[in-house]
CSV table of C-alpha atoms and ligand atoms in Angstrom, one decimal:
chain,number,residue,atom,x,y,z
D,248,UNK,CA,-16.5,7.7,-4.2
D,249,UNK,CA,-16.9,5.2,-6.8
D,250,UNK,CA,-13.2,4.2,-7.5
D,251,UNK,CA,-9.8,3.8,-5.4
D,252,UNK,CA,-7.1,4.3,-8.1
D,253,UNK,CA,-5.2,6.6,-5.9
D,254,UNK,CA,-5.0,8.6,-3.1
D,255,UNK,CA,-4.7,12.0,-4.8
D,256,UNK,CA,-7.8,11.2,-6.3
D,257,UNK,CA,-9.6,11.1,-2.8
D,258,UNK,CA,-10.4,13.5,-0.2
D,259,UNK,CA,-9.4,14.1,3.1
D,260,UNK,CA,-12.9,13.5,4.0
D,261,UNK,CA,-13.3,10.0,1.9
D,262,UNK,CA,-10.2,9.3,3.6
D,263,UNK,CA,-11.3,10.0,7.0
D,264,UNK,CA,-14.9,7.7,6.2
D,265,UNK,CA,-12.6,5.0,5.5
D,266,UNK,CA,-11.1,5.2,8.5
D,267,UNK,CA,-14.3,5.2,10.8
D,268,UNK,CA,-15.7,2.4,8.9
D,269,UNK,CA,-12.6,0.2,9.0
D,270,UNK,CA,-13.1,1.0,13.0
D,271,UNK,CA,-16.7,-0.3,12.9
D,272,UNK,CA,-15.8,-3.4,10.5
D,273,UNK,CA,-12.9,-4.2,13.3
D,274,UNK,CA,-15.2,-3.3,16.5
D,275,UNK,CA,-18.1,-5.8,14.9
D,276,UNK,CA,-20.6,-2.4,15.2
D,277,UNK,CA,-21.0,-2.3,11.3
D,278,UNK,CA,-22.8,-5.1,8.9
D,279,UNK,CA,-21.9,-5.3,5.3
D,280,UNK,CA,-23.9,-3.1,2.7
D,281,UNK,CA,-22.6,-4.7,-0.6
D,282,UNK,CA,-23.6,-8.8,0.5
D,283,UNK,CA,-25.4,-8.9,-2.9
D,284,UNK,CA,-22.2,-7.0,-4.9
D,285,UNK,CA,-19.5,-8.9,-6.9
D,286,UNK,CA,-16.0,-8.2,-6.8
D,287,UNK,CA,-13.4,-10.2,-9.2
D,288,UNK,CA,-9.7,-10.3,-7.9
D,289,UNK,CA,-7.3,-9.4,-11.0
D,290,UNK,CA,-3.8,-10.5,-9.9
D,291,UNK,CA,-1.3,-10.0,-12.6
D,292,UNK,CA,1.8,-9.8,-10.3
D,293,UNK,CA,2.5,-11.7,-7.0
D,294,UNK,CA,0.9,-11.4,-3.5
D,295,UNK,CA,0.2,-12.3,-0.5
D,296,UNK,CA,-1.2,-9.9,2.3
D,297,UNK,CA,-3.1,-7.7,-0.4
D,298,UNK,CA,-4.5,-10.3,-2.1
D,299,UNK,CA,-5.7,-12.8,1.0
D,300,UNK,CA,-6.9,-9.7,2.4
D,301,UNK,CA,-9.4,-8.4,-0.1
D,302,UNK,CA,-10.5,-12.2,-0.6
D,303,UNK,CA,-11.0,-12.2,3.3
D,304,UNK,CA,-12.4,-8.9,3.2
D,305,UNK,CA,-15.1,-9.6,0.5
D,306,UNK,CA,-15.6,-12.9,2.4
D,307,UNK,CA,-17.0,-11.3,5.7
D,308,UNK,CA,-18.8,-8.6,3.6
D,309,UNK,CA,-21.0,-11.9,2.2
D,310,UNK,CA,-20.0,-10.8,-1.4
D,311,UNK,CA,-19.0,-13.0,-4.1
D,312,UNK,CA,-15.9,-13.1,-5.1
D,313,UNK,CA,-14.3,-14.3,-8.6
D,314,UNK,CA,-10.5,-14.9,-8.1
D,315,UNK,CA,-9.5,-14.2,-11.7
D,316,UNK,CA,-6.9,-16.5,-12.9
D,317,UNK,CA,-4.8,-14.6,-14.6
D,318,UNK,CA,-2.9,-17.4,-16.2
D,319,UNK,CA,-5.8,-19.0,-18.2
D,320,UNK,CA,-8.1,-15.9,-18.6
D,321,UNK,CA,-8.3,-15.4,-22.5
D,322,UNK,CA,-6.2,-12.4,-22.4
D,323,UNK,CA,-3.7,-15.4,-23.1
D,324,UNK,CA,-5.5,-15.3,-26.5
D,325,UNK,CA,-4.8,-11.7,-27.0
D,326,UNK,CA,-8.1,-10.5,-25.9
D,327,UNK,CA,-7.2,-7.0,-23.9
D,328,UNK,CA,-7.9,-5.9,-20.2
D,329,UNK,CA,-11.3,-2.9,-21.2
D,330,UNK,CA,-12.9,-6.1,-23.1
D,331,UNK,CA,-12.1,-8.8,-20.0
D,332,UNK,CA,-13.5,-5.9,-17.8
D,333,UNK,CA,-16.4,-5.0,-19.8
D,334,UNK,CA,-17.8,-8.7,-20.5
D,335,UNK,CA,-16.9,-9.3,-16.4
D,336,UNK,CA,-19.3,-6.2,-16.0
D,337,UNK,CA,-21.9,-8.0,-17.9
D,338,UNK,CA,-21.6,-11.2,-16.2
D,339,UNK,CA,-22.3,-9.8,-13.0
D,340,UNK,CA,-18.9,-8.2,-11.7
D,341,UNK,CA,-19.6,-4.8,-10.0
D,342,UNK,CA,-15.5,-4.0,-8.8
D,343,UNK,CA,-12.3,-4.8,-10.2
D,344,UNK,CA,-9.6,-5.3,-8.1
D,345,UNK,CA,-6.0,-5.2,-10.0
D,346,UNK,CA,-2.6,-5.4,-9.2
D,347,UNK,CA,-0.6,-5.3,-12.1
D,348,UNK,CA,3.5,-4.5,-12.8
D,349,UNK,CA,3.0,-1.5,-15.1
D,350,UNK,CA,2.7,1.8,-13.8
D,351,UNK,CA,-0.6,3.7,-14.3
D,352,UNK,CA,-2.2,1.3,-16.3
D,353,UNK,CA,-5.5,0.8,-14.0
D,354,UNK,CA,-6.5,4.5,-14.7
D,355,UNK,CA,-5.5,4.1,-18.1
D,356,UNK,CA,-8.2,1.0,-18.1
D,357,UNK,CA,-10.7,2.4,-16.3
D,358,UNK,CA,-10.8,5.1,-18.7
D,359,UNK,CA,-11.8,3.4,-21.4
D,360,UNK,CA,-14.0,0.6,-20.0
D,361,UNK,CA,-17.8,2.6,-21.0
D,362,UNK,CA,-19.8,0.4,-18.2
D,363,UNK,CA,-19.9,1.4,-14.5
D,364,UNK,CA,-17.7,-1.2,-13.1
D,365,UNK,CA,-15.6,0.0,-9.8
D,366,UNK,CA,-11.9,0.2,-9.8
D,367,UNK,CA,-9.7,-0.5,-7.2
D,368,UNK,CA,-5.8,-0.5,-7.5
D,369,UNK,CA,-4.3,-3.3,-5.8
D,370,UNK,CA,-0.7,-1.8,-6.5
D,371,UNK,CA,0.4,-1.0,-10.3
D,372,UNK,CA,4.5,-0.9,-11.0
D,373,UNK,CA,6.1,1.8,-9.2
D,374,UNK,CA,2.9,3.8,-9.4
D,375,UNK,CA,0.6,3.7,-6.5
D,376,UNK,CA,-0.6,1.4,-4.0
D,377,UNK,CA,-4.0,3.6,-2.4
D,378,UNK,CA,-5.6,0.7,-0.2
D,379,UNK,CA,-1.8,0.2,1.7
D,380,UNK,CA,-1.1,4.2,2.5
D,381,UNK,CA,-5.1,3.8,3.8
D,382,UNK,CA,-4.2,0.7,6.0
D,383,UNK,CA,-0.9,2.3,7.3
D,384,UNK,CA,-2.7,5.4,8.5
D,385,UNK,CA,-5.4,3.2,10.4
D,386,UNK,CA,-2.3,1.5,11.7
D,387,UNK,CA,-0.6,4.8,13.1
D,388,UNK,CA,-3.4,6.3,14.4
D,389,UNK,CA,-4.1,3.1,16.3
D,390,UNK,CA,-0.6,3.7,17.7
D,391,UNK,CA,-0.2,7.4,18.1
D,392,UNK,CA,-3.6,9.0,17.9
D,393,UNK,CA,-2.5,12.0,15.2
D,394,UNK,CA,0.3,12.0,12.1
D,395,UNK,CA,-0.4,16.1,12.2
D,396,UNK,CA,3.3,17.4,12.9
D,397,UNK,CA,4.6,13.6,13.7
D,398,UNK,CA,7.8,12.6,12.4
D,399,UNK,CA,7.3,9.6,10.0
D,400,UNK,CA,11.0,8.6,8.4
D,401,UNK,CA,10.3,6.2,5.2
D,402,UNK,CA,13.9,4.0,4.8
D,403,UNK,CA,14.6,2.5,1.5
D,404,UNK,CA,14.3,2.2,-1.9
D,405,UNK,CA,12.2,5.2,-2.3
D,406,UNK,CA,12.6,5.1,-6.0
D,407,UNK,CA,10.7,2.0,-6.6
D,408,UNK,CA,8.1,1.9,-4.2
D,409,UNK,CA,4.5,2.7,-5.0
D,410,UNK,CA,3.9,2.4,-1.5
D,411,UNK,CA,5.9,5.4,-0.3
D,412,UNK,CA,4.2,7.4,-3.1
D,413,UNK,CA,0.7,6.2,-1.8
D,414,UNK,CA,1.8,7.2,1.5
D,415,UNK,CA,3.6,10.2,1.1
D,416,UNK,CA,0.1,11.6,-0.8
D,417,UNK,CA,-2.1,10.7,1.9
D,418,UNK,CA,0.7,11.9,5.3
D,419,UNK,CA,1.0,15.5,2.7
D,420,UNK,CA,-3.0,16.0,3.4
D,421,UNK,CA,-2.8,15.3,7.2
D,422,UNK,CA,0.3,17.8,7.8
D,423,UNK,CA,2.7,14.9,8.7
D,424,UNK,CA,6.3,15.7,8.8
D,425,UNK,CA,7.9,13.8,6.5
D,426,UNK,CA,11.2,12.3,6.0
D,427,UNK,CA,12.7,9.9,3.2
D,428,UNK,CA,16.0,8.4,3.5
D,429,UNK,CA,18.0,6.2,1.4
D,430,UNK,CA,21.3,5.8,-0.7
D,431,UNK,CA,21.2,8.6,-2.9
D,432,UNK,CA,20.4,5.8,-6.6
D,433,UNK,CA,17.4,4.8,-4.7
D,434,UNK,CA,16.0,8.4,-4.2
D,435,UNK,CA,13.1,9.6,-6.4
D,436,UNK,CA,14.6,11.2,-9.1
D,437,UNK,CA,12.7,14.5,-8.6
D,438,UNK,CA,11.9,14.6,-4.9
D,439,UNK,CA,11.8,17.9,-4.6
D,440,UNK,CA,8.7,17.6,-6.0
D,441,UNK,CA,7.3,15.4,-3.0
D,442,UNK,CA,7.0,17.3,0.6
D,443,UNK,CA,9.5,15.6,1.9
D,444,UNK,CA,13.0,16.0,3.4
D,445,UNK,CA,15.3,13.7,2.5
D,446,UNK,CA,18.7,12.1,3.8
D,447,UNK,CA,21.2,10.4,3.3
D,448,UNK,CA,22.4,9.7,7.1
D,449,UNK,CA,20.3,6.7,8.6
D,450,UNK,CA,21.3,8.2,12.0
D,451,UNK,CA,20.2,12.0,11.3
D,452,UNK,CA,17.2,10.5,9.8
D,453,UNK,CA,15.6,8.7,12.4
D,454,UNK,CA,16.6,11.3,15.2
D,455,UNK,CA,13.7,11.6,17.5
D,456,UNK,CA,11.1,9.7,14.9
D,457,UNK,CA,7.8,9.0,16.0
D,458,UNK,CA,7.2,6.4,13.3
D,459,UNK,CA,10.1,4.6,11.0
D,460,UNK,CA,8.5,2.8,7.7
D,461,UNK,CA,11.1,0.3,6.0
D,462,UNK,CA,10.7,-0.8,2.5
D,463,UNK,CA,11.7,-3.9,0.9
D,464,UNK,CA,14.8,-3.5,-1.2
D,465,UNK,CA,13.1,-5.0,-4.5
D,466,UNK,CA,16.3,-6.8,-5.9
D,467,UNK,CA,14.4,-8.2,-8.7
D,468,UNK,CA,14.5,-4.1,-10.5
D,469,UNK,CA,17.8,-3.7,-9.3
D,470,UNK,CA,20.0,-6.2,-11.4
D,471,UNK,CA,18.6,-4.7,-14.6
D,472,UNK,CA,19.5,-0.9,-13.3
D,473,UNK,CA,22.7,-1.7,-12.0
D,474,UNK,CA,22.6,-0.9,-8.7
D,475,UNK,CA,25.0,-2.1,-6.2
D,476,UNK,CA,23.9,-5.4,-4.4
D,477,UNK,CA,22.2,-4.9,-1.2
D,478,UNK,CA,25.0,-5.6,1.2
D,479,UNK,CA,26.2,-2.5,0.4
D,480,UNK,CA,22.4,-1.3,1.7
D,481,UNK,CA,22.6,-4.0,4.4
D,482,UNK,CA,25.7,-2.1,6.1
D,483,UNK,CA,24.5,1.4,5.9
D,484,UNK,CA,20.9,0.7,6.4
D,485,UNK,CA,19.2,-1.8,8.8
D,486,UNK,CA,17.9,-1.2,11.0
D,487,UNK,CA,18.3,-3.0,14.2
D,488,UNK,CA,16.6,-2.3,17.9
D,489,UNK,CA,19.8,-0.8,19.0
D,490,UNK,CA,19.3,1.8,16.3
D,491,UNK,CA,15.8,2.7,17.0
D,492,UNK,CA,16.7,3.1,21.0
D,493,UNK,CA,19.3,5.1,20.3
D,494,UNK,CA,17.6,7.9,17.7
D,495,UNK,CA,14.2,7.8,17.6
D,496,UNK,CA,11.8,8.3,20.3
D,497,UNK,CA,11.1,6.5,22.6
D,498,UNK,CA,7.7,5.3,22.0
D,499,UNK,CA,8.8,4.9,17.9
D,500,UNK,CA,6.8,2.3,16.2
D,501,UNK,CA,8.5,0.2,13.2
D,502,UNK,CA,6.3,-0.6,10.0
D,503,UNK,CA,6.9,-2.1,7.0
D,504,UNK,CA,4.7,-3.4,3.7
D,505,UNK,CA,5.6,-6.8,3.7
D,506,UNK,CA,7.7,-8.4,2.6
D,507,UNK,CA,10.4,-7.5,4.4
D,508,UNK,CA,13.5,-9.0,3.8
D,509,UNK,CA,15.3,-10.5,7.2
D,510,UNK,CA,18.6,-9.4,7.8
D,511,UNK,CA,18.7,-6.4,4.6
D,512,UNK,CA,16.4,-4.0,5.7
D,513,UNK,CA,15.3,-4.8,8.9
D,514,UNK,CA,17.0,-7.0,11.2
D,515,UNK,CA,15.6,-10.4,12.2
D,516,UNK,CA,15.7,-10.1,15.7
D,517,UNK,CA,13.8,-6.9,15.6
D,518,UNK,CA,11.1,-8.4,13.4
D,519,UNK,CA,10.2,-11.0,16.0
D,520,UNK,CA,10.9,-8.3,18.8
D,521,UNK,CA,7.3,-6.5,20.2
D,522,UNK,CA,8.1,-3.7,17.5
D,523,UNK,CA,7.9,-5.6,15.1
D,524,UNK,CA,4.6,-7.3,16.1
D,525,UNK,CA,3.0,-3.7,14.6
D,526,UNK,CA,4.1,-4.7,10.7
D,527,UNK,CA,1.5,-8.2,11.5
D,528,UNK,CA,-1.2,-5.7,12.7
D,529,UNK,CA,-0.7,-3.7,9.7
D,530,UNK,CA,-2.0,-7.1,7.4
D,531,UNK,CA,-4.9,-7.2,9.9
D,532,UNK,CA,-5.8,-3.9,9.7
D,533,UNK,CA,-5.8,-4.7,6.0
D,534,UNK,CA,-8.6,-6.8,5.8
D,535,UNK,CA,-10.8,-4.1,7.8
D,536,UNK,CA,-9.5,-1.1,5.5
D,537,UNK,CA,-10.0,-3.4,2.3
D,538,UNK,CA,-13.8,-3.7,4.2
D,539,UNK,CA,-14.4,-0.6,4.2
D,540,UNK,CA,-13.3,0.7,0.9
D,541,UNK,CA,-15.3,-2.2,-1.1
D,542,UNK,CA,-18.2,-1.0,1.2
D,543,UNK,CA,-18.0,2.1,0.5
D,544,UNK,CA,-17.5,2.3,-3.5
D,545,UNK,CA,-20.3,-0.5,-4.2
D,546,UNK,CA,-23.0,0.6,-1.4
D,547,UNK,CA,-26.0,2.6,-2.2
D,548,UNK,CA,-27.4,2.1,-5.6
D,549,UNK,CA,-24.3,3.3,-7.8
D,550,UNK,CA,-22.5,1.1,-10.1
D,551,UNK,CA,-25.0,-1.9,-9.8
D,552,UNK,CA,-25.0,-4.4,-12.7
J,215,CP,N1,2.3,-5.0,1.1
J,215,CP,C1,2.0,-5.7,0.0
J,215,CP,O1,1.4,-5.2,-1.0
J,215,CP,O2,2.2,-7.0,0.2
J,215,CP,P1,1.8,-8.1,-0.9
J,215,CP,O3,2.7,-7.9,-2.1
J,215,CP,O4,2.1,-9.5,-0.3
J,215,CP,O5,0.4,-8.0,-1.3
């Protein structure tokens, strides 16, 4: 595994090493293998946990790290993203880590950059996000041992979110039974090609569900599509504790990307409730999964500059 682009692109068995190496990062059992590797940060849209995580992640590998600034790189004078990559790859860089707004443009890079630089997608559009569907399945098996037959219910605007994509692809390979809810303009268009069930019904939704994943309303696409405002979403959607304790079971844990939006999606006084403490352990468990996957794609003599 020499690149994380996304998760279909991994096995259940890459999957399952990132896992027990995130466990040794977090348990202190495991030293870094890439303390001589570089890694460049490539942020072309905002961020907080998934950039401060890979930083703090290449940090207590011992790597060094470029923070690319995005802003005065000489892309501003036209030069494209292979070339930046490709004279990066001769100054030293061995990975690329890019989040970028347009959908499916890492693999369309890393396609045509010819040196052996390591990609890994930091979230592109609507597209993928690989290193947060990793993180959110250390998270639940933290909590609940097993997804295999588990009811995880993903609320929200489905439509937009490369993190229920990236999450969806990696719960399909571990048998998870899963559910996607939201008004019917923030659906996929085609999810009957996902394995999913959908509903409309927040209520029927989250009956008996082991795990309920919000996702941020992202108002910023949804002036330009015309959707309704999100109070309309508010009042049919949030979820509150009285909710949860009402349909799903008992032992339910809440997640959520980040950044959640207080008072739309989730309530406030659930966020600062104990179930909500588990969408701050899933930042933590960021920085171990974002660990393991940068020691796994640089280690061993692959890729080296
Ligand atoms: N979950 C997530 O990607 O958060 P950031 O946009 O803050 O990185």
């Amino acid at each position: 595994m020499k690149h994380l682009t996304d998760i279909e692109n991994i096995s259940k068995e890459d999957i399952l090493n990132i896992i027990a190496t995130a466990r040794e990062f977090k348990a202190g059992t495991k030293v870094s293998d890439v303390s001589t590797k570089t890694v460049a940060l490539m942020f072309y849209e905002n961020s907080t946990r998934t950039r401060c995580s890979f930083e703090i992640a290449a940090q207590k590998l011992k790597m060094n790290i470029i923070n690319f600034d995005t802003e005065h790189s000489s892309i501003s004078k036209g030069e494209s993203l292979k070339d930046t990559i490709e004279n990066l790859y001769f100054l030293g860089v061995n990975a690329v880590v890019i989040r970028h707004s347009y959908s499916g443009l890492i693999n369309n890079v890393m396609k045509s950059v010819k040196y052996p630089v390591s990609f890994v997608n930091g979230g592109d559009g609507t597209h993928a996000h690989p290193t947060q569907a990793l993180l959110d399945f250390y998270t639940m098996l933290e909590k609940i041992n097993t997804v295999e037959n588990k009811k995880i219910v993903i609320v929200g605007d489905i439509s937009h979110s490369r993190v229920a994509k990236s999450n969806i692809a990696l719960l399909t390979k571990f048998n998870a039974d899963i559910h996607v809810c939201a008004p019917s303009y923030m659906n996929f268009k085609n999810f009957e090609s996902f394995n999913v069930k959908y509903h409309q019904n927040i209520k029927e939704a989250i009956e008996g569900a082991d795990v309920v994943m919000a996702l941020r309303v992202q108002n910023e696409r949804h002036e330009k599509e015309g959707y309704p405002d999100s109070s309309e979403y508010k009042r049919l959607y949030e979820i509150d504790t009285k909710l949860l304790k009402q349909y799903a079971s008992k032992d339910v844990i809440l997640m959520h990307p980040g950044p959640a939006n207080r008072n739309i999606e989730v309530s406030s006084e659930l966020l600062d409730n104990t179930l909500g403490n588990t969408i701050l352990k899933q930042a933590q468990n960021g920085v171990y999964v974002r660990m393991a996957v940068l020691n796994t794609i640089l280690k061993g003599g692959g890729y080296a500059s």
